[in-house]
GROMACS .gro file of C-alpha atoms in nm:
model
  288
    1UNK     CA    1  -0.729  -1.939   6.909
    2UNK     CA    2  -0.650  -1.651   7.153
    3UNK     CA    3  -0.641  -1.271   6.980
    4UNK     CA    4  -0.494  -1.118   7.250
    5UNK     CA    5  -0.166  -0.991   7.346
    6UNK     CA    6   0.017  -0.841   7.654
    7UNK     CA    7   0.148  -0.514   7.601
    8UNK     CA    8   0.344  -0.324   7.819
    9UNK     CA    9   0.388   0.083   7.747
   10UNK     CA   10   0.707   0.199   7.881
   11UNK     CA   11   0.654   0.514   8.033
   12UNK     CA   12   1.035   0.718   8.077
   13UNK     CA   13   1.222   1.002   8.048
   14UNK     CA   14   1.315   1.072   7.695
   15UNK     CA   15   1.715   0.902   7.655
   16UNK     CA   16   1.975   1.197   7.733
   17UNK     CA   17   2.125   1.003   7.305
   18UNK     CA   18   1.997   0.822   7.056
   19UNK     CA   19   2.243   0.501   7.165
   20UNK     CA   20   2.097   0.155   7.108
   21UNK     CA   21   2.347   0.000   7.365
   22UNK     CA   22   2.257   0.168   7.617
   23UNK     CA   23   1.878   0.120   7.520
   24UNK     CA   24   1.934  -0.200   7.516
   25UNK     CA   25   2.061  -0.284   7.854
   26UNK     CA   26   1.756  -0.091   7.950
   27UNK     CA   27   1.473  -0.289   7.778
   28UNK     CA   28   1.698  -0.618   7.822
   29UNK     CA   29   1.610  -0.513   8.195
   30UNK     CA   30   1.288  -0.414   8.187
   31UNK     CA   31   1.209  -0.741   8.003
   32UNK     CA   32   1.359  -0.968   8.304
   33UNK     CA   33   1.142  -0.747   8.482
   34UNK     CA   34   0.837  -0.800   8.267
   35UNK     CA   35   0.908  -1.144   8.120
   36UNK     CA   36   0.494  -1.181   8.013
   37UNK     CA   37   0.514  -0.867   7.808
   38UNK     CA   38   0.532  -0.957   7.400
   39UNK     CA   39   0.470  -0.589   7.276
   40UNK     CA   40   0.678  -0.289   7.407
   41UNK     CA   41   0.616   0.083   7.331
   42UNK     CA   42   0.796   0.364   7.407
   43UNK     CA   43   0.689   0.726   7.386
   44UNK     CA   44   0.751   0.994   7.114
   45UNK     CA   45   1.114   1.079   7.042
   46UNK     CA   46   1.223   0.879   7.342
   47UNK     CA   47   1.546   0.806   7.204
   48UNK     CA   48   1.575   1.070   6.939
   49UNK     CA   49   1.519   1.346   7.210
   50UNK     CA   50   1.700   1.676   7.010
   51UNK     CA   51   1.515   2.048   7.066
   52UNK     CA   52   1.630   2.288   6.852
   53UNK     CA   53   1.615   2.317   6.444
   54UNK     CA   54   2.026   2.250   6.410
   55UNK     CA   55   1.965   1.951   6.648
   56UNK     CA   56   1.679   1.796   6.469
   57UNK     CA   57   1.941   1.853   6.145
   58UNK     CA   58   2.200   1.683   6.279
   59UNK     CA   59   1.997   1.377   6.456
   60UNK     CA   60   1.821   1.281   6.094
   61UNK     CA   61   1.876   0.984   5.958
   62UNK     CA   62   1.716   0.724   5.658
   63UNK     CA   63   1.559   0.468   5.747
   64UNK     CA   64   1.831   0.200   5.646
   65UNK     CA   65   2.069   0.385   5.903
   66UNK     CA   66   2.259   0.057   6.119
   67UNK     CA   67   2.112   0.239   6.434
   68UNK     CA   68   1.783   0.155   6.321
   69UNK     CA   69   1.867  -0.211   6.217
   70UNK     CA   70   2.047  -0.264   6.521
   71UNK     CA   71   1.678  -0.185   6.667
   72UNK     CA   72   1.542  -0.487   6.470
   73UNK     CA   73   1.810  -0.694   6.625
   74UNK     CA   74   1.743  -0.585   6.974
   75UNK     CA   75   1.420  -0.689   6.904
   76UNK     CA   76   1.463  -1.022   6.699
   77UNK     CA   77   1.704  -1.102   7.031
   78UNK     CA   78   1.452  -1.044   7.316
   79UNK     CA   79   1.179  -1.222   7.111
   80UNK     CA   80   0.923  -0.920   7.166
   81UNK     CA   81   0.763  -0.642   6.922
   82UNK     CA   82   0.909  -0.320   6.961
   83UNK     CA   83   0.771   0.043   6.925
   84UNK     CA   84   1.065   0.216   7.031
   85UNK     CA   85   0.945   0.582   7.003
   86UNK     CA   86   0.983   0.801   6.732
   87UNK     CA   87   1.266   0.925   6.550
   88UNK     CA   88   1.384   1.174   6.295
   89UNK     CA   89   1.352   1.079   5.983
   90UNK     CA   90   1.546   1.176   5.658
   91UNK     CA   91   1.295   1.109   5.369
   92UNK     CA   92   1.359   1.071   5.048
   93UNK     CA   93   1.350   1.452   4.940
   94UNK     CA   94   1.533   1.573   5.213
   95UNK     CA   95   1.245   1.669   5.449
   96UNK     CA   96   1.291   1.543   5.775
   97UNK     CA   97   0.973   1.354   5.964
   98UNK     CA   98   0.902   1.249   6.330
   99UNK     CA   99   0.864   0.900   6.216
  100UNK     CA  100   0.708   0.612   6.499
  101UNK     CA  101   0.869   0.258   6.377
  102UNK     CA  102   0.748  -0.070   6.502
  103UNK     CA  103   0.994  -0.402   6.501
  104UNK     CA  104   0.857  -0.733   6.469
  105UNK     CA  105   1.008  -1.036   6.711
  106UNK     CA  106   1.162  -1.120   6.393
  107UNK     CA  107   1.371  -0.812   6.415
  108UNK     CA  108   1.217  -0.715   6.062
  109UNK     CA  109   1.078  -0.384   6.035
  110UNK     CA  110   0.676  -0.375   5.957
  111UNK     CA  111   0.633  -0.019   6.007
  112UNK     CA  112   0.743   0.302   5.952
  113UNK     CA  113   0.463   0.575   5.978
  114UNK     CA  114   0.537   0.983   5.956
  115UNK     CA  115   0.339   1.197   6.179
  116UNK     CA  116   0.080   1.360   5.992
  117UNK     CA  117   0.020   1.668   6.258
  118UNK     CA  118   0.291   1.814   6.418
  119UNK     CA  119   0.247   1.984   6.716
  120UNK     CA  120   0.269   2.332   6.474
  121UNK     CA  121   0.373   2.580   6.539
  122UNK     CA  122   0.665   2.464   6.805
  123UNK     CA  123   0.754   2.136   6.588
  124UNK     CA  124   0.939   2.217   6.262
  125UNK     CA  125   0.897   1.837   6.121
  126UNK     CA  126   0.733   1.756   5.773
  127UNK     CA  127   0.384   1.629   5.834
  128UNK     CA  128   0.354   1.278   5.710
  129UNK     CA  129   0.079   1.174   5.392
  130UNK     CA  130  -0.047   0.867   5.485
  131UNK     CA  131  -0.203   0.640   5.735
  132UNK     CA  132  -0.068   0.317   5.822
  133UNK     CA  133  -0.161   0.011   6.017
  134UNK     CA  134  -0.017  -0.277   6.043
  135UNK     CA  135  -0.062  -0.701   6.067
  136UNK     CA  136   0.003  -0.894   6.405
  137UNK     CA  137  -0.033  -1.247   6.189
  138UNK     CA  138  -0.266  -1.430   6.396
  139UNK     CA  139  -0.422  -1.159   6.658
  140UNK     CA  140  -0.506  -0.852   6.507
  141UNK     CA  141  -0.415  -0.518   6.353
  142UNK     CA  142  -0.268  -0.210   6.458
  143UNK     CA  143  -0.293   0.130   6.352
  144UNK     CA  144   0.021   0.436   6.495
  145UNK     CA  145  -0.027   0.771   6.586
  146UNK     CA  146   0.158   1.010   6.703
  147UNK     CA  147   0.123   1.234   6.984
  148UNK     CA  148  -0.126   1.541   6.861
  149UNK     CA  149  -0.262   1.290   6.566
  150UNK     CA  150  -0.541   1.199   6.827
  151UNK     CA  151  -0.646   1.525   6.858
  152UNK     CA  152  -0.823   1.492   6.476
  153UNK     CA  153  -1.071   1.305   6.508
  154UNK     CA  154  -1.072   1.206   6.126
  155UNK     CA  155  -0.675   1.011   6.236
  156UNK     CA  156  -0.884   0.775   6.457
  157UNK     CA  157  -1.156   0.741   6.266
  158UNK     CA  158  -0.936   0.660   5.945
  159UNK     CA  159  -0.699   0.365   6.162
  160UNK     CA  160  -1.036   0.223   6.251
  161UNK     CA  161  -1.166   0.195   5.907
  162UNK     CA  162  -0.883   0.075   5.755
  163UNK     CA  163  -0.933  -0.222   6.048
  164UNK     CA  164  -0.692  -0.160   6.320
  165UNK     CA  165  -0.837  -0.360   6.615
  166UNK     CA  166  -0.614  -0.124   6.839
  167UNK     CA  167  -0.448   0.210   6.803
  168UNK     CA  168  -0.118   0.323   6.944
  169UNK     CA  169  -0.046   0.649   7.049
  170UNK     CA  170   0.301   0.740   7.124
  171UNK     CA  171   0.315   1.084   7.321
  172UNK     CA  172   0.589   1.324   7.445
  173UNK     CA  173   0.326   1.602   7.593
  174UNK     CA  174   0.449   1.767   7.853
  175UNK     CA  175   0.215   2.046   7.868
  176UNK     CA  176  -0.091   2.098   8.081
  177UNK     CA  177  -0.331   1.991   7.821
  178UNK     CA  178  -0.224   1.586   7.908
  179UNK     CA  179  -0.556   1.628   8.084
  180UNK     CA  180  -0.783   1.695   7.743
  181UNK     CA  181  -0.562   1.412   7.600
  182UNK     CA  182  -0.702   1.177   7.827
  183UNK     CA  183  -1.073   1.297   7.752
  184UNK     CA  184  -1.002   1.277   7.402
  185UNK     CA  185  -0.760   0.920   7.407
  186UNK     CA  186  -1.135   0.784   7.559
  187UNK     CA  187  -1.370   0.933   7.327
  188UNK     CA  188  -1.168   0.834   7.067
  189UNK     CA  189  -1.184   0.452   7.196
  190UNK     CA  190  -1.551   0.487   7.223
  191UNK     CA  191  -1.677   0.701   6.929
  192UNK     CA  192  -1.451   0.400   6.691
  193UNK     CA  193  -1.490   0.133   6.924
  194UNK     CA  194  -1.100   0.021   6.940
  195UNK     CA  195  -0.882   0.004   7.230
  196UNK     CA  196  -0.584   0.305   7.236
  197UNK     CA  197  -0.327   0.241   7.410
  198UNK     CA  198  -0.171   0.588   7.472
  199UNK     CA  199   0.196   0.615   7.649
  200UNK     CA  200   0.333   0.939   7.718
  201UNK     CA  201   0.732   1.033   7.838
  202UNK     CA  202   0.782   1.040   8.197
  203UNK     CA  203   0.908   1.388   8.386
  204UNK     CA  204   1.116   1.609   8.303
  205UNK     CA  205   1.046   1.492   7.910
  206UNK     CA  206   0.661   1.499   7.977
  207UNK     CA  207   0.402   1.480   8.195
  208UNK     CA  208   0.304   1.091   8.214
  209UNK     CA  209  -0.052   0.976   8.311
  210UNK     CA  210  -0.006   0.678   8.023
  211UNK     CA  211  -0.336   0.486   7.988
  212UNK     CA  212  -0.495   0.230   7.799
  213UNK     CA  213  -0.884   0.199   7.692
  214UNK     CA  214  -1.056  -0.073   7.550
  215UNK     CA  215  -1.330  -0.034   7.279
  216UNK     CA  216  -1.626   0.022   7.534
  217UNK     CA  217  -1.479   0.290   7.696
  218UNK     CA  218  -1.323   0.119   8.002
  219UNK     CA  219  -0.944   0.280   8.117
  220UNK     CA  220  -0.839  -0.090   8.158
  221UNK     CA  221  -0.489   0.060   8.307
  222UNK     CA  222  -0.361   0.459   8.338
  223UNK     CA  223  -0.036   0.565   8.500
  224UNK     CA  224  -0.194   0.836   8.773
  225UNK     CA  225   0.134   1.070   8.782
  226UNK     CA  226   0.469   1.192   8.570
  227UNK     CA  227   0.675   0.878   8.726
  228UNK     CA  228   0.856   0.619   8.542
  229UNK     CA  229   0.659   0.287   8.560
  230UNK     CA  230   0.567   0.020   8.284
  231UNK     CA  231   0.206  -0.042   8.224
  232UNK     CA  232   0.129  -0.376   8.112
  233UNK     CA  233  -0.238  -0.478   7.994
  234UNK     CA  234  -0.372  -0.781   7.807
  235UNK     CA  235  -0.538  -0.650   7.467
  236UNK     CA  236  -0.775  -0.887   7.338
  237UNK     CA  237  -0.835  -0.745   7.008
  238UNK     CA  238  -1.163  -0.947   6.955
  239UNK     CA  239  -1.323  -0.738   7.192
  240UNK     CA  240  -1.308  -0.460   6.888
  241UNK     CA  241  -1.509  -0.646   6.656
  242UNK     CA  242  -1.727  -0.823   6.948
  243UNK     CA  243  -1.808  -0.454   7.112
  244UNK     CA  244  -1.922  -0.344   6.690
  245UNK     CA  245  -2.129  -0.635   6.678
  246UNK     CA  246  -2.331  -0.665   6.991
  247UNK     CA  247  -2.286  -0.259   7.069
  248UNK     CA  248  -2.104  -0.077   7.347
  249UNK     CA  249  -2.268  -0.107   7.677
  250UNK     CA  250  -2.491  -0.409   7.455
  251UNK     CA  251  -2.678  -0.103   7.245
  252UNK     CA  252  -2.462   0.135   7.050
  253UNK     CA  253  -2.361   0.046   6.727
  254UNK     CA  254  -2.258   0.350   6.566
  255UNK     CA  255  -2.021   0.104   6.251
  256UNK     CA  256  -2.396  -0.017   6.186
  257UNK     CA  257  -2.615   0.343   6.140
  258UNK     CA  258  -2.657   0.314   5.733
  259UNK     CA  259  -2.894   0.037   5.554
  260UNK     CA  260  -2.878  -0.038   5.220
  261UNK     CA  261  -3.025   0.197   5.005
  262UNK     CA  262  -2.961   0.495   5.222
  263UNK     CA  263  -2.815   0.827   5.064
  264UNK     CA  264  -2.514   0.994   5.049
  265UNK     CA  265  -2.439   1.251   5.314
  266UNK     CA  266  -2.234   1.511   5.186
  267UNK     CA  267  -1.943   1.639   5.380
  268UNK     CA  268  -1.883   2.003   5.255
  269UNK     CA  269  -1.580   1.993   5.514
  270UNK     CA  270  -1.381   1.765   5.324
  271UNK     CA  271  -1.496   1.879   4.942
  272UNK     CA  272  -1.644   1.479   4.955
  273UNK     CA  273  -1.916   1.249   5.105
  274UNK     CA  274  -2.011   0.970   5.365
  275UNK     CA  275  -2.133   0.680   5.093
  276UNK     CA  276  -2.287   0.443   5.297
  277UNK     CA  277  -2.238   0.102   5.124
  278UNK     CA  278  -1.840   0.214   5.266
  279UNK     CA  279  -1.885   0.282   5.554
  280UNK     CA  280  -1.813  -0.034   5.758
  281UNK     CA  281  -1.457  -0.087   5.857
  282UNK     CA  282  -1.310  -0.351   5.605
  283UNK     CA  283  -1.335  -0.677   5.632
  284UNK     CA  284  -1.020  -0.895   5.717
  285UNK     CA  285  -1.100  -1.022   5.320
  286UNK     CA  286  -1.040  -0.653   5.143
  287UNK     CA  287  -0.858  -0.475   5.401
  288UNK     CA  288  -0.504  -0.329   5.229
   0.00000   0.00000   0.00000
């Protein structure tokens, strides 16, 4: 059986409102447009696209708001996943998150993860605690990050160990450093050996140049301005496991460096240590 899916990464203009009709008639169209595409992501805060501390008040919401169900619908209708951006998130203390939520094509919500590093000291949200990748039954997993996540090297590095074939980045950078980004979307795909699929906001919102790399390295597809376009790409997420086992460019096989019996490497960094009989990614049996 096939592993692989087509995903298209919507790159736009951030919504003037967060209002799912008019979303809707949007993706409704871009899916006539697109009809082979079975995952669709949008970029950070695309529909959620308030600036100012009062604004980001006002737009947060729970996540059992009926906007965000009506999401799950809109998806659940089309038949598709759906990443539709971030939003602001209400949490349960009050603290307010940039939140990235993915919809299943049963319209049921499988993910909800909180960026863990905002953009400081320009974005006021609360950083998020936890990873979190999820389960495409029957093709693969998925790990989210958000925008300057993929910047820390120990975000990628965690989504791959905790066995995300693939790792979306949803990005609202409209900055001059999109160019590092690109640099550092790539050496992320290579140094975990997983495809990233990056998509950033179209101008004014940001400065485009979406791309997607596959575990060796390889831009299989990469937006080359600030335009709106949709990408679309088919991700075979064996190739993650298939590029760990034989090696990137058939040598490198970085998941493979300790033997049994090897030491401990300490990691004064992060008060801890690299123990090598964990150091694999886990395997579809243990994996959370």
């Amino acid at each position: 059986m096939t592993r692989s899916l087509t995903v298209a990464l919507a790159q736009l203009a951030a919504a003037p409102r967060f209002e799912v009709g008019e979303f809707g008639e949007r993706l409704r169209a871009l899916v006539r447009r697109n009809p082979t595409a079975e995952f669709w992501a949008f970029p950070e805060l695309h529909l959620d696209p308030a600036d100012t501390a009062e604004g980001i008040e006002a737009s947060a919401r729970p996540l059992d708001d009926p906007r965000l169900a009506a999401l799950g619908e809109l998806a659940r209708e089309l038949g598709v996943w759906l990443a539709p951006g971030t939003i602001y998130e209400r949490g349960e203390t009050g603290a307010v998150h940039n939140t990235a939520l993915v919809f299943a094509p049963s319209g049921e919500r499988v993910a909800g993860y909180r960026k863990i590093f905002p953009w400081r000291p320009l974005e006021t949200a609360a950083p998020g605690d936890r990873f979190e990748v999820f389960e495409l039954p029957g093709i693969g997993r998925m790990g989210l990050s958000v925008c300057y996540d993929i910047w820390f090297p120990e975000h990628a590095r965690h989504l791959a160990w905790l066995g995300a074939d693939v790792i979306l980045n949803l990005v609202q950078t409209a900055t001059s450093d999109r160019e590092q980004e690109l640099a550092i979307v790539r050496g992320n795909a290579v140094m975990n050996q997983l495809w990233i699929a990056s998509v950033n906001a179209a101008a004014p919102t940001g400065r485009g140049r979406s791309l997607v790399v596959d575990p060796t390295g390889s831009v299989r597809a990469a937006s080359p301005d600030a335009s709106e376009e949709v990408l679309t790409v088919v991700v075979d997420f064996g190739l993650t496991e298939l590029t760990r086992d034989r090696g990137t460019a058939g040598v490198s096989r970085p998941w493979s460096q300790f033997h049994e019996g090897d030491a401990p490497v300490a990691l004064p960094l992060y008060d801890g240590r690299i123990e090598p009989s964990n150091w694999h990614p886990r395997s579809k049996e243990n994996r959370p």
